[in-house]
Backbone as JSON, one array per atom type, in Angstrom:
{
  "sequence": "MRLLPISDADRSWSSLKGQWRKAAEAIEEDFSTYVIGTFAALDPLVQSGKGGLYGLYEGTVPQAFCQVNKLLMPKFEGPVLRARFMTVSPAYDLGSASAEKYGQLLVELFSGMVWLSRNALSASHVLFHLRSPADAHFLAPLQTPVPSSPFQRFAIHGAWVECDLKLPELEDA",
  "N": [[47.33, 227.18, -31.91], [45.32, 226.52, -34.78], [43.64, 227.55, -37.77], [41.2, 225.94, -39.62], [39.41, 224.7, -42.49], [36.06, 223.44, -42.3], [34.14, 220.71, -43.22], [31.53, 218.65, -44.69], [32.3, 216.81, -46.52], [34.95, 215.98, -45.92], [34.51, 214.89, -43.53], [35.01, 216.37, -41.26], [33.09, 217.97, -40.06], [31.22, 216.17, -38.93], [32.97, 214.96, -37.19], [33.66, 217.08, -35.47], [31.15, 217.55, -34.23], [30.84, 215.06, -32.97], [33.02, 215.06, -31.18], [32.35, 217.25, -29.6], [29.94, 216.38, -28.56], [30.77, 214.3, -26.83], [32.32, 215.86, -25.06], [30.39, 217.57, -23.96], [28.62, 215.74, -22.76], [30.35, 214.68, -20.89], [30.36, 216.56, -18.93], [27.85, 216.35, -18.05], [25.88, 217.55, -19.71], [23.08, 217.76, -21.78], [23.45, 216.82, -24.94], [21.67, 216.7, -27.06], [20.07, 218.9, -26.9], [21.89, 220.91, -26.7], [23.3, 223.73, -28.12], [21.52, 223.39, -30.26], [20.13, 224.99, -32.11], [22.12, 226.32, -33.62], [23.51, 224.15, -34.84], [21.36, 222.99, -36.22], [20.74, 225.02, -38.04], [23.11, 225.21, -39.51], [23.72, 222.62, -40.45], [22.26, 221.9, -42.94], [23.54, 223.69, -44.73], [26.24, 222.89, -44.57], [26.04, 220.24, -45.43], [25.28, 220.68, -48.04], [27.57, 221.6, -49.1], [28.08, 224.25, -49.0], [28.75, 225.48, -46.66], [30.9, 227.02, -45.6], [32.38, 226.93, -43.24], [34.78, 227.51, -40.7], [37.14, 226.33, -38.42], [38.74, 226.73, -35.27], [41.42, 225.04, -34.17], [42.98, 223.14, -31.64], [45.55, 221.22, -31.85], [44.06, 218.31, -32.79], [41.6, 218.92, -31.89], [38.62, 220.66, -32.05], [38.11, 223.97, -31.02], [36.53, 226.17, -31.44], [34.22, 227.5, -33.86], [33.15, 229.21, -36.84], [30.83, 230.52, -39.24], [31.81, 231.5, -42.39], [31.87, 233.88, -44.96], [32.49, 235.4, -48.14], [31.66, 238.42, -49.52], [30.02, 241.06, -51.39], [29.1, 244.18, -50.13], [26.88, 246.91, -49.75], [27.84, 249.08, -48.15], [30.57, 248.96, -48.25], [33.65, 249.26, -50.04], [34.8, 247.04, -52.24], [35.48, 243.5, -51.58], [34.08, 241.81, -48.68], [34.91, 239.99, -45.83], [32.92, 238.07, -43.95], [32.25, 236.9, -40.77], [30.29, 234.84, -38.86], [27.84, 233.33, -36.63], [29.41, 232.34, -34.55], [30.61, 229.78, -32.58], [31.49, 228.18, -29.65], [33.45, 225.59, -28.11], [32.18, 223.09, -25.78], [33.8, 223.25, -23.45], [34.49, 225.95, -23.23], [32.02, 227.19, -23.5], [30.43, 226.15, -21.46], [31.75, 226.79, -19.21], [34.09, 225.51, -18.12], [36.53, 226.37, -18.96], [38.64, 229.15, -18.27], [37.77, 232.7, -18.03], [39.82, 234.25, -19.01], [41.12, 232.48, -20.74], [39.04, 232.11, -22.52], [38.86, 234.69, -23.63], [41.35, 234.77, -24.93], [40.89, 232.79, -26.83], [38.91, 234.04, -28.42], [40.42, 236.18, -29.46], [42.32, 234.74, -30.93], [40.66, 233.43, -32.79], [39.55, 235.63, -34.14], [41.94, 236.69, -35.19], [42.53, 234.65, -36.93], [40.52, 235.04, -38.81], [41.32, 237.46, -39.92], [43.7, 236.58, -41.05], [42.61, 234.79, -42.97], [41.33, 236.66, -44.6], [43.48, 237.88, -45.73], [44.62, 235.9, -47.19], [43.4, 233.03, -48.24], [40.69, 233.88, -48.67], [40.79, 236.44, -49.67], [40.02, 239.59, -48.95], [39.27, 243.02, -48.29], [38.02, 244.02, -46.13], [36.78, 243.17, -42.88], [34.16, 241.69, -41.16], [33.19, 240.72, -38.08], [31.26, 238.8, -36.11], [30.54, 238.85, -32.81], [29.71, 236.73, -30.0], [28.29, 238.09, -28.12], [27.66, 241.51, -27.18], [29.09, 241.98, -24.87], [31.44, 240.59, -25.17], [33.07, 242.26, -26.57], [35.03, 243.66, -25.19], [37.3, 242.07, -25.15], [38.5, 242.39, -27.62], [38.73, 245.08, -27.82], [41.21, 246.52, -27.29], [42.44, 246.54, -29.79], [41.48, 248.7, -31.11], [43.06, 250.87, -30.67], [45.2, 252.85, -32.45], [48.23, 251.74, -33.88], [51.49, 251.82, -35.35], [52.32, 249.32, -36.51], [50.0, 247.93, -36.87], [47.66, 245.92, -38.71], [45.4, 247.16, -39.5], [43.54, 249.62, -41.13], [41.31, 250.86, -40.33], [39.47, 250.27, -37.38], [36.74, 249.21, -35.64], [34.19, 248.77, -33.15], [30.9, 247.87, -33.01], [28.34, 247.37, -31.06], [27.8, 243.98, -31.08], [29.34, 243.57, -33.25], [32.45, 243.47, -34.82], [34.26, 245.53, -36.85], [36.42, 246.04, -39.46], [38.81, 247.64, -41.59], [41.32, 246.62, -43.69], [44.78, 247.42, -44.06], [46.16, 248.1, -47.19], [48.44, 245.91, -48.82], [50.51, 247.16, -50.38], [50.56, 249.68, -49.29], [51.47, 249.2, -46.76], [54.13, 248.63, -47.15], [55.2, 251.05, -47.84]],
  "CA": [[46.06, 226.84, -32.53], [45.3, 226.79, -36.21], [42.34, 227.69, -38.39], [41.02, 224.97, -40.69], [38.04, 224.6, -43.01], [35.25, 222.32, -41.8], [33.18, 220.32, -44.25], [30.9, 217.35, -44.61], [33.03, 215.93, -47.44], [36.12, 215.37, -45.27], [33.96, 214.39, -42.25], [35.43, 217.21, -40.13], [31.87, 218.47, -39.41], [30.69, 215.12, -38.04], [33.98, 214.77, -36.15], [33.48, 218.18, -34.51], [29.94, 217.29, -33.45], [31.1, 213.9, -32.12], [33.91, 215.47, -30.09], [31.62, 218.14, -28.7], [28.95, 215.55, -27.86], [31.49, 213.66, -25.72], [32.72, 216.89, -24.1], [29.18, 218.04, -23.25], [28.13, 214.66, -21.91], [31.3, 214.49, -19.79], [29.97, 217.48, -17.85], [26.43, 216.1, -17.84], [25.04, 218.43, -20.52], [22.34, 217.01, -22.79], [23.88, 217.31, -26.25], [20.55, 216.78, -28.0], [19.53, 220.27, -26.83], [23.02, 221.84, -26.65], [23.46, 224.5, -29.36], [20.73, 222.76, -31.32], [19.79, 225.98, -33.14], [23.28, 226.54, -34.5], [23.74, 222.96, -35.66], [20.22, 222.82, -37.13], [20.85, 226.02, -39.11], [24.3, 225.0, -40.32], [23.76, 221.28, -41.05], [21.93, 221.89, -44.37], [24.58, 224.39, -45.47], [27.43, 222.06, -44.61], [25.74, 219.08, -46.26], [25.22, 221.12, -49.44], [28.91, 222.02, -49.51], [28.12, 225.72, -48.99], [28.8, 225.88, -45.26], [31.88, 228.05, -45.33], [32.77, 226.88, -41.83], [36.19, 227.43, -40.33], [37.28, 226.03, -37.01], [40.01, 226.95, -34.59], [41.78, 223.75, -33.61], [44.17, 222.92, -30.82], [45.85, 219.86, -32.29], [42.93, 217.79, -33.58], [40.38, 219.22, -31.14], [38.04, 221.96, -32.39], [37.8, 224.81, -29.87], [35.49, 227.12, -31.84], [34.06, 227.61, -35.3], [32.19, 230.2, -37.3], [30.48, 230.47, -40.65], [32.54, 232.59, -43.03], [31.64, 234.05, -46.39], [33.06, 236.59, -48.79], [30.58, 239.01, -50.28], [30.02, 242.5, -51.61], [28.06, 244.83, -49.34], [26.77, 248.31, -50.18], [28.57, 250.02, -47.3], [32.0, 248.75, -48.39], [34.26, 249.21, -51.36], [35.54, 245.79, -52.33], [34.93, 242.34, -50.88], [34.02, 241.76, -47.22], [34.9, 238.68, -45.2], [31.98, 238.15, -42.82], [32.27, 235.72, -39.9], [29.16, 234.87, -37.92], [27.47, 232.05, -36.0], [30.54, 231.87, -33.75], [30.21, 228.78, -31.6], [32.68, 227.7, -28.93], [33.32, 224.23, -27.59], [31.58, 223.01, -24.45], [34.73, 223.68, -22.39], [34.38, 227.4, -23.12], [30.62, 227.58, -23.39], [29.84, 225.7, -20.2], [32.48, 227.37, -18.09], [35.25, 224.84, -17.52], [37.7, 227.17, -19.32], [38.59, 230.46, -17.61], [37.43, 233.86, -18.84], [41.07, 234.66, -19.69], [41.32, 231.54, -21.84], [37.97, 232.43, -23.48], [39.3, 235.9, -24.32], [42.44, 234.38, -25.84], [40.26, 232.06, -27.93], [38.29, 235.03, -29.31], [41.49, 236.89, -30.16], [42.91, 233.83, -31.93], [39.68, 233.21, -33.85], [39.52, 236.86, -34.93], [43.2, 236.74, -35.94], [42.37, 233.7, -38.03], [39.68, 235.67, -39.84], [42.18, 238.44, -40.6], [44.59, 235.77, -41.89], [41.82, 234.33, -44.12], [41.07, 237.81, -45.48], [44.75, 238.2, -46.4], [45.08, 234.74, -47.95], [42.44, 232.2, -48.98], [39.44, 234.55, -49.02], [41.15, 237.78, -50.1], [39.04, 240.65, -48.75], [39.9, 244.18, -47.66], [37.23, 244.36, -44.94], [36.37, 242.03, -42.06], [33.06, 241.84, -40.2], [33.3, 239.57, -37.18], [30.15, 238.88, -35.16], [30.81, 238.26, -31.5], [28.56, 236.04, -29.41], [27.58, 239.06, -27.3], [28.4, 242.78, -27.07], [29.99, 241.91, -23.71], [32.73, 240.05, -25.62], [33.82, 243.31, -27.27], [36.19, 244.14, -24.41], [38.47, 241.25, -25.46], [39.13, 242.9, -28.84], [38.77, 246.55, -27.75], [42.55, 247.12, -27.41], [42.82, 246.67, -31.2], [40.99, 249.99, -31.61], [44.12, 251.85, -30.5], [46.09, 252.81, -33.62], [49.68, 251.57, -33.72], [52.07, 251.74, -36.7], [52.42, 247.96, -37.05], [48.66, 247.34, -36.99], [47.23, 245.63, -40.08], [44.11, 247.82, -39.71], [43.41, 251.03, -41.51], [40.21, 251.29, -39.46], [39.0, 249.19, -36.53], [35.65, 249.72, -34.8], [33.27, 247.79, -32.59], [29.53, 248.38, -32.93], [27.56, 246.31, -30.41], [28.47, 242.69, -31.15], [30.06, 243.48, -34.53], [33.77, 244.05, -35.02], [34.33, 245.94, -38.25], [37.73, 246.63, -39.73], [39.35, 247.75, -42.94], [42.72, 246.24, -43.66], [45.71, 248.21, -44.85], [46.56, 247.43, -48.43], [49.85, 245.5, -48.7], [51.46, 248.12, -50.94], [50.65, 250.83, -48.37], [52.26, 248.77, -45.61], [55.55, 248.65, -47.51], [55.64, 252.42, -48.08]],
  "C": [[46.12, 227.21, -34.01], [43.87, 226.79, -36.72], [42.25, 226.77, -39.58], [39.59, 225.0, -41.21], [37.37, 223.35, -42.44], [34.24, 221.99, -42.88], [32.59, 218.95, -43.97], [31.72, 216.34, -45.41], [34.22, 215.25, -46.76], [35.78, 214.84, -43.87], [34.4, 215.22, -41.03], [34.21, 217.78, -39.38], [31.31, 217.41, -38.46], [31.69, 214.83, -36.92], [33.84, 215.83, -35.06], [32.27, 217.9, -33.63], [30.14, 216.1, -32.51], [31.98, 214.26, -30.92], [33.17, 216.34, -29.08], [30.52, 217.4, -27.94], [29.61, 214.92, -26.64], [31.86, 214.67, -24.64], [31.52, 217.38, -23.29], [28.67, 216.97, -22.29], [29.06, 214.4, -20.73], [31.0, 215.43, -18.62], [28.45, 217.5, -17.67], [25.5, 217.11, -18.51], [24.38, 217.57, -21.59], [22.66, 217.56, -24.17], [22.73, 217.46, -27.23], [19.89, 218.17, -27.97], [20.62, 221.34, -26.84], [23.26, 222.44, -28.03], [22.71, 223.93, -30.55], [20.4, 223.74, -32.44], [20.91, 226.2, -34.13], [23.5, 225.34, -35.41], [22.59, 222.75, -36.65], [20.29, 223.8, -38.3], [22.01, 225.71, -40.05], [24.36, 223.64, -41.01], [23.39, 221.28, -42.54], [22.98, 222.6, -45.24], [25.82, 223.53, -45.64], [27.21, 220.86, -45.53], [25.67, 219.44, -47.74], [26.59, 221.54, -49.98], [29.07, 223.53, -49.51], [28.21, 226.27, -47.57], [29.73, 227.03, -44.97], [32.31, 228.09, -43.87], [34.28, 226.79, -41.69], [36.26, 227.23, -38.83], [38.68, 226.34, -36.51], [40.32, 225.68, -33.81], [43.03, 223.85, -32.75], [44.53, 221.46, -31.04], [44.71, 219.38, -33.19], [41.58, 218.12, -32.94], [39.85, 220.61, -31.51], [37.64, 222.73, -31.13], [36.68, 225.79, -30.17], [35.35, 227.03, -33.36], [33.12, 228.77, -35.6], [31.95, 230.01, -38.79], [31.08, 231.7, -41.3], [32.12, 232.66, -44.49], [32.27, 235.35, -46.85], [31.96, 237.14, -49.68], [30.8, 240.5, -50.49], [28.85, 243.08, -50.82], [28.06, 246.31, -49.7], [27.63, 249.3, -49.41], [30.08, 250.0, -47.55], [32.44, 248.77, -49.84], [35.14, 247.97, -51.4], [34.92, 244.7, -51.49], [35.05, 242.44, -49.36], [34.08, 240.29, -46.8], [34.01, 238.82, -43.96], [31.99, 236.83, -42.06], [31.14, 235.85, -38.89], [28.85, 233.46, -37.44], [28.65, 231.47, -35.23], [29.99, 230.93, -32.67], [31.49, 228.25, -30.96], [32.39, 226.33, -28.33], [32.7, 224.24, -26.19], [32.5, 223.47, -23.32], [34.63, 225.19, -22.16], [32.94, 227.82, -22.84], [30.02, 227.25, -22.03], [30.71, 226.0, -18.99], [33.65, 226.6, -17.51], [36.56, 225.53, -17.92], [37.54, 228.55, -18.68], [38.2, 231.57, -18.58], [38.66, 234.34, -19.62], [41.32, 233.77, -20.91], [40.25, 231.78, -22.93], [38.35, 233.66, -24.29], [40.4, 235.61, -25.32], [41.88, 233.64, -27.05], [39.62, 233.03, -28.92], [39.34, 235.79, -30.12], [42.1, 236.0, -31.25], [41.94, 233.57, -33.08], [39.58, 234.45, -34.74], [40.79, 236.99, -35.78], [43.16, 235.78, -37.12], [41.53, 234.27, -39.16], [40.48, 236.72, -40.62], [43.14, 237.7, -41.53], [43.85, 235.29, -43.14], [41.6, 235.46, -45.12], [42.33, 238.21, -46.26], [45.2, 237.09, -47.33], [43.95, 234.11, -48.74], [41.18, 232.93, -49.45], [39.62, 236.02, -49.37], [40.03, 238.83, -50.04], [39.72, 241.81, -48.03], [39.14, 244.66, -46.42], [36.86, 243.08, -44.21], [35.24, 242.47, -41.15], [33.05, 240.57, -39.37], [32.22, 239.72, -36.12], [30.49, 238.12, -33.89], [29.56, 237.54, -30.99], [27.69, 237.0, -28.61], [28.35, 240.38, -27.33], [29.37, 242.78, -25.88], [31.36, 241.36, -24.09], [33.62, 241.1, -26.26], [35.07, 243.73, -26.5], [37.45, 243.3, -24.69], [39.23, 241.77, -26.69], [39.28, 244.43, -28.83], [40.18, 247.14, -27.85], [43.01, 247.3, -28.86], [42.34, 247.98, -31.82], [42.06, 251.08, -31.52], [45.08, 251.76, -31.68], [47.56, 252.65, -33.21], [50.26, 251.37, -35.11], [52.08, 250.34, -37.31], [51.07, 247.26, -37.21], [48.32, 247.04, -38.45], [45.95, 246.38, -40.46], [44.25, 249.27, -40.11], [42.34, 251.66, -40.62], [39.75, 250.08, -38.67], [37.94, 249.78, -35.61], [34.82, 248.55, -34.29], [31.93, 248.48, -32.43], [28.66, 247.27, -32.35], [28.35, 245.01, -30.42], [29.24, 242.51, -32.46], [31.41, 244.18, -34.46], [33.88, 244.32, -36.51], [35.7, 246.56, -38.48], [38.04, 246.64, -41.22], [40.83, 247.47, -42.83], [43.56, 247.18, -44.5], [46.04, 247.42, -46.1], [48.04, 247.09, -48.33], [50.84, 246.53, -49.25], [51.6, 249.37, -50.06], [51.49, 250.46, -47.15], [53.75, 248.87, -45.89], [56.09, 250.07, -47.65], [56.19, 253.07, -46.84]]
}
């Protein structure tokens, strides 16, 4: 799977909604009411070019997306990459994918956010909002310190995963 930006300009946003409409309707879910709140909140942002959406794709099929921004927050020294409004495809949301596959999707999406913080959106802290505090168990093993971990600090507070990344020059030492 790979993480890609989603925008109105390249039509990836309308493509995602079209693919998810077909997937929802294939399992007899009314798409007009399916995740309507998320799409209604994000549509104006995406149309304005300020959506900051990134999707996790398997080939050309979006499996999940979240709204990502880089900002300064009082609690942190330096920029923070914040990922929220995580939304998963109908296959995961409506139960045709297994819980194990759902857990793998969350790990891959979180890993994508860490990758973004190291590359395109350069930030030393990551805040990742889970869909529910119950999802925390999928990322909980990352709290155990190991030498090769990219995290200086990793904590889960309710539905928020919060981590500080090791600085590259400290990793080489």
